[in-house]
Structures are given as structure tokens and as C-alpha cells.
Amino acid sequence: MLIKPKLLRRFGSAFLPILLFASILSSCNFASSTPTLPVSATSTNIPVVNTLAAPTQTVAPSPTASPSPTLAPTPSEVVTPTETLVPTMAASLTTSQATVIADKSASNIRRGPGLAYDITGGLLKGATTAVYGRNPDGTWIYVAIPGQPGKYGWVTGQPQYVTVSVNVMDLPLVAFDQPAPAYIENCTEHTVYVTPGNVSIPDRSNTDNKAQFNPGVYLVFDQHIVNSSGNMVQINTVTVVEGMTKDITIDANGKVTTCPS
């Protein structure tokens, strides 16, 4: 924009600010459109939106929980093995309220709750006796031994053998010790056969010439010698008791041998 000299002289220095402002305006391009914002190289025609990261929140650590104290089991939860078997009666149970009858078959009474214990008495079929307790899973019950006042033992509680007048699991727990293992050892030079159980025991030259048995009475046969009927010859009848080993030292030919030490 040109300014005539007459005007410049007329307005003098007062016109200078206006002149400067007009010059600045003339240099600006008002016809141009709004500046194009840069677009990300990975997007097309997507407006750029500024985002603010969420302020990091400082969370105070939770206090460390103290370990829960270990609770000692109550006496009713633990059965401590003991040599002396003393019946413990439930407060609501008396002898007349709990009985067992061997209505299915005769049953042995044993020193402990299992076949590995010695036989201490028995229930004839149809016999009844008082019940005083049970083992943890209720498979054996603690009873008075008929004909032996003050003596107690264990008889099976399985319903296929006996009938109990109360719910077995309502009976109190009774303590018991562990059985002592019993064995039959073959000291002969022949393989022997033991029944009941139908167990063959190798001769004395083998390291496995001994087998474990539950207490009871067993018949021993010589597998190498048969009679005129073709049957094995019986050489012994042994009674097995807890904690003992029965040695078989005589074969069907009468030969005596001793067990290796």
C-alpha cells in the first residue's frame, strides 16, 4: 500500500503506528484455510486427539496377614496307640443300649481291629454281646468277650457278618496298638504250600523263603511229594501268632534241615 507524501506530512508521526499495523495485516494470508494437522503415518484421516495419561496412583501395601495359628487336634480326633485297651463309653450310651449279634455267621474276636491281630475269643452264630466302641472307620467294633468277664476285643462290624443295635459311627473311638507281624519260614529243600491262603514258599536256598501270615491255624504241604491219589503230602499244621516266626524243618521224606541263619 502506497502513502502519498502530503498525507504523511499532514499526519506526521501520529500516522506511523497505523501504517505499521496495516503493513502487518497485508502480509497475512487470511484467505488460507485452517492449518492441516499432522496425521499419523499409520492412520488415514483420523483426527489427532491428545490424551493424558492417568496419574499413577500410589497404593499403600496391605498389611501382611499373620499366619493362622495351628490348632491342636482335639482328643476325639486322634487315636493314640496304646498297649492297654480300655473301653470309653459315650455319655449317652450304656451297655444295654449297644449290642451286637452274630446273626449272619460266627465271628472271631481279635486283640485289635484287623486280621493281623491274635484271636482272643469268638462269637458263635446267634450270640450277642455288649458293644463299647469302634475303630476310626467303623469297620471293627470293640466288644465284651463272652465267657471272659472284664475282657474285651474287636469283632468285625461289617453288616454281612453281624448286626449292631446302634449306628456304628455313633460309637466312641477306642485306642489300639499296632499288630506285630507273623511269618512262616521254609527251612526245607522242597517248596511248601500253605493253606488257607494258598501260598507257595520257596525252599531254603531262596532269599524269599519266608512269608507273612495273619494269626491263625495253617496246613503245610510238601509240593514235591504226592501220595497215591496224586495229592500233595501234608507235613505240618502250624498255629501262627503275632510277633513269631514258625519254621518248617521237616519235608515229606522225613529229612530234617535247619533255616539258614
XYZ file of C-alpha atoms in Angstrom:
261
model
C 0.000 0.000 0.000
C 1.431 3.441 -1.063
C 1.044 6.534 1.152
C 1.117 9.925 -0.518
C 3.763 12.292 0.823
C 1.128 15.003 1.535
C -0.736 12.693 3.885
C 2.450 11.661 5.620
C 3.407 15.276 6.205
C -0.098 16.125 7.354
C -0.499 13.453 9.979
C 3.137 13.227 10.843
C 4.285 10.802 13.493
C 0.752 10.007 14.589
C 0.243 8.055 11.421
C 3.201 5.736 11.900
C 1.517 3.209 14.189
C -1.403 2.903 11.807
C 0.995 2.376 8.962
C 2.825 -0.380 10.743
C -0.402 -2.169 11.650
C -1.638 -2.037 8.056
C 1.636 -3.443 6.843
C 1.394 -6.392 9.189
C -2.159 -7.113 8.110
C -1.230 -7.018 4.465
C 1.441 -9.639 4.991
C -1.035 -12.189 6.475
C -2.913 -14.595 4.203
C -6.458 -14.587 5.619
C -7.821 -16.477 2.615
C -5.906 -19.579 3.543
C -7.750 -22.452 5.292
C -7.155 -23.740 8.790
C -3.697 -25.376 9.015
C -3.767 -29.122 8.423
C -2.878 -31.091 11.472
C -0.261 -33.782 11.020
C -1.674 -37.295 10.599
C -0.004 -40.347 11.967
C 1.724 -42.478 9.349
C -0.250 -45.468 10.476
C -3.715 -43.870 10.183
C -5.817 -42.218 7.474
C -7.962 -39.159 8.046
C -8.136 -39.800 11.766
C -8.013 -36.595 13.810
C -5.267 -36.489 16.343
C -6.660 -36.489 19.860
C -4.448 -35.577 22.723
C -4.732 -37.976 25.665
C -3.500 -37.587 29.167
C -2.046 -40.491 30.989
C -3.932 -41.297 34.153
C -1.958 -40.244 37.158
C -0.186 -43.068 38.810
C -1.972 -43.939 41.988
C 0.186 -44.985 44.848
C -1.479 -47.783 46.755
C -0.263 -48.429 50.213
C 0.670 -52.102 50.597
C -1.803 -54.207 52.517
C -0.541 -55.224 55.895
C 0.885 -58.735 55.882
C -1.585 -61.118 57.414
C -0.315 -63.010 60.377
C -0.301 -66.792 59.796
C -3.271 -68.581 61.233
C -2.362 -70.454 64.371
C -2.168 -74.226 64.028
C -4.947 -75.744 66.043
C -4.053 -78.783 68.057
C -6.450 -81.654 67.343
C -8.960 -82.397 69.984
C -8.693 -85.738 71.762
C -11.703 -87.021 69.818
C -9.813 -86.584 66.525
C -6.754 -88.626 67.438
C -6.473 -92.274 68.338
C -3.220 -92.823 70.173
C -1.902 -96.400 70.041
C -1.591 -97.893 73.478
C -0.838 -101.284 74.966
C -3.837 -101.189 77.289
C -7.228 -101.321 75.659
C -9.656 -99.516 77.924
C -13.220 -99.021 76.711
C -14.507 -95.456 76.706
C -18.245 -95.081 76.995
C -20.190 -92.269 75.348
C -22.190 -90.213 77.817
C -25.487 -91.253 76.205
C -24.564 -94.901 75.746
C -24.925 -97.749 78.185
C -24.254 -101.458 77.829
C -27.933 -102.249 77.431
C -28.302 -99.779 74.565
C -25.479 -101.086 72.337
C -25.201 -104.739 71.404
C -24.009 -106.843 68.505
C -25.387 -110.179 67.363
C -23.569 -112.614 65.083
C -26.748 -113.355 63.192
C -25.076 -113.988 59.825
C -22.200 -116.241 60.889
C -19.806 -116.960 63.734
C -17.066 -114.338 64.059
C -13.649 -114.276 65.695
C -12.839 -111.686 68.321
C -9.303 -110.336 67.950
C -6.814 -108.393 70.026
C -7.056 -105.424 67.665
C -9.189 -104.154 64.776
C -7.867 -106.313 61.941
C -6.958 -109.791 60.766
C -3.295 -109.243 61.649
C -4.122 -109.407 65.370
C -4.283 -112.551 67.521
C -7.633 -114.228 68.085
C -8.746 -113.789 71.688
C -12.297 -115.118 71.587
C -15.291 -115.520 69.354
C -18.988 -115.022 68.771
C -20.922 -118.143 67.879
C -23.663 -117.701 65.334
C -26.661 -116.150 67.082
C -24.604 -114.977 70.095
C -24.995 -111.416 71.423
C -22.565 -109.260 73.379
C -22.187 -105.655 74.549
C -20.533 -103.053 72.328
C -18.238 -100.334 73.732
C -16.668 -98.533 70.759
C -15.223 -98.635 67.259
C -12.102 -98.000 65.185
C -11.881 -94.777 63.097
C -13.688 -96.057 60.003
C -16.199 -98.204 61.879
C -15.166 -101.478 60.239
C -14.366 -103.048 63.626
C -16.166 -102.696 66.945
C -14.909 -103.130 70.492
C -16.934 -105.700 72.457
C -17.045 -107.683 75.651
C -15.692 -111.213 75.101
C -18.403 -113.742 76.016
C -17.358 -116.071 78.829
C -14.412 -113.841 79.823
C -15.671 -111.283 82.356
C -13.741 -107.999 82.160
C -12.090 -108.942 78.859
C -12.613 -107.044 75.627
C -11.679 -107.464 71.991
C -12.506 -106.493 68.439
C -15.033 -108.079 66.109
C -15.920 -107.106 62.571
C -18.667 -104.526 62.279
C -19.500 -105.405 58.680
C -23.247 -105.944 58.211
C -22.726 -109.093 56.131
C -21.451 -110.800 59.293
C -23.108 -109.112 62.279
C -25.911 -106.733 63.202
C -25.231 -103.814 65.572
C -28.130 -102.319 67.504
C -26.904 -98.712 67.023
C -25.286 -96.683 64.277
C -21.675 -97.851 64.384
C -20.303 -94.359 63.664
C -22.110 -93.036 66.757
C -19.961 -95.276 68.951
C -16.959 -93.723 70.701
C -13.427 -94.308 69.400
C -11.275 -96.800 71.290
C -7.461 -96.758 71.230
C -5.397 -99.690 69.984
C -1.771 -100.585 69.258
C -0.290 -101.892 66.013
C -0.078 -105.636 65.246
C 3.246 -107.479 65.401
C 3.874 -109.273 62.061
C 3.981 -113.088 61.984
C 5.731 -115.376 59.464
C 6.113 -118.944 58.243
C 9.659 -119.761 57.102
C 10.508 -122.753 54.903
C 13.747 -124.373 56.077
C 13.407 -127.493 53.907
C 14.899 -128.228 50.492
C 11.409 -128.547 48.961
C 8.865 -125.864 48.105
C 5.986 -125.932 50.570
C 2.352 -124.994 50.077
C 0.345 -123.292 52.864
C -3.430 -123.137 53.187
C -5.670 -121.256 53.869
C -4.207 -118.557 51.709
C -2.834 -120.903 49.049
C 0.723 -119.625 49.346
C 3.801 -121.375 47.954
C 7.018 -120.712 49.881
C 10.316 -121.447 48.065
C 12.942 -123.747 49.597
C 15.729 -122.658 51.929
C 18.097 -121.785 49.076
C 15.987 -118.758 48.193
C 16.139 -115.405 49.942
C 12.335 -115.163 49.859
C 11.751 -118.413 51.752
C 9.596 -116.634 54.346
C 6.048 -115.292 54.006
C 3.909 -113.178 56.304
C 0.613 -114.587 57.602
C -2.209 -113.409 59.798
C -2.564 -115.217 63.136
C -4.413 -118.486 62.748
C -4.038 -122.209 62.061
C -2.450 -123.315 58.759
C -1.808 -126.601 56.960
C 1.598 -127.053 55.299
C 2.170 -129.427 52.344
C 5.276 -130.611 50.500
C 4.815 -129.656 46.842
C 7.490 -132.143 45.687
C 5.906 -135.281 47.156
C 2.453 -136.625 46.284
C 0.559 -139.624 47.611
C -1.053 -142.451 45.647
C -4.030 -140.208 44.891
C -1.783 -137.565 43.362
C -2.260 -135.154 46.219
C 0.473 -133.243 47.996
C 1.535 -134.727 51.313
C 0.808 -132.669 54.402
C 3.918 -132.233 56.531
C 2.774 -129.904 59.303
C -0.021 -127.976 60.992
C 1.130 -124.694 62.482
C -0.512 -122.081 64.662
C 0.685 -118.595 63.770
C 0.619 -115.892 66.447
C 1.627 -112.253 66.448
C 5.326 -111.455 66.543
C 6.543 -115.030 65.901
C 8.070 -116.979 63.001
C 7.146 -120.644 62.515
C 9.938 -122.706 60.917
C 9.173 -125.678 58.657
C 12.143 -128.021 59.096
C 10.931 -131.491 58.011
C 9.898 -132.386 54.449
C 7.626 -135.264 53.316
C 10.633 -137.642 53.166
C 11.370 -137.007 56.829
C 14.566 -135.091 56.081
C 15.346 -132.538 58.780
C 17.018 -129.286 57.884
C 17.521 -126.006 59.701
C 16.902 -122.492 58.464
C 19.948 -120.521 57.332
C 20.998 -118.004 59.934
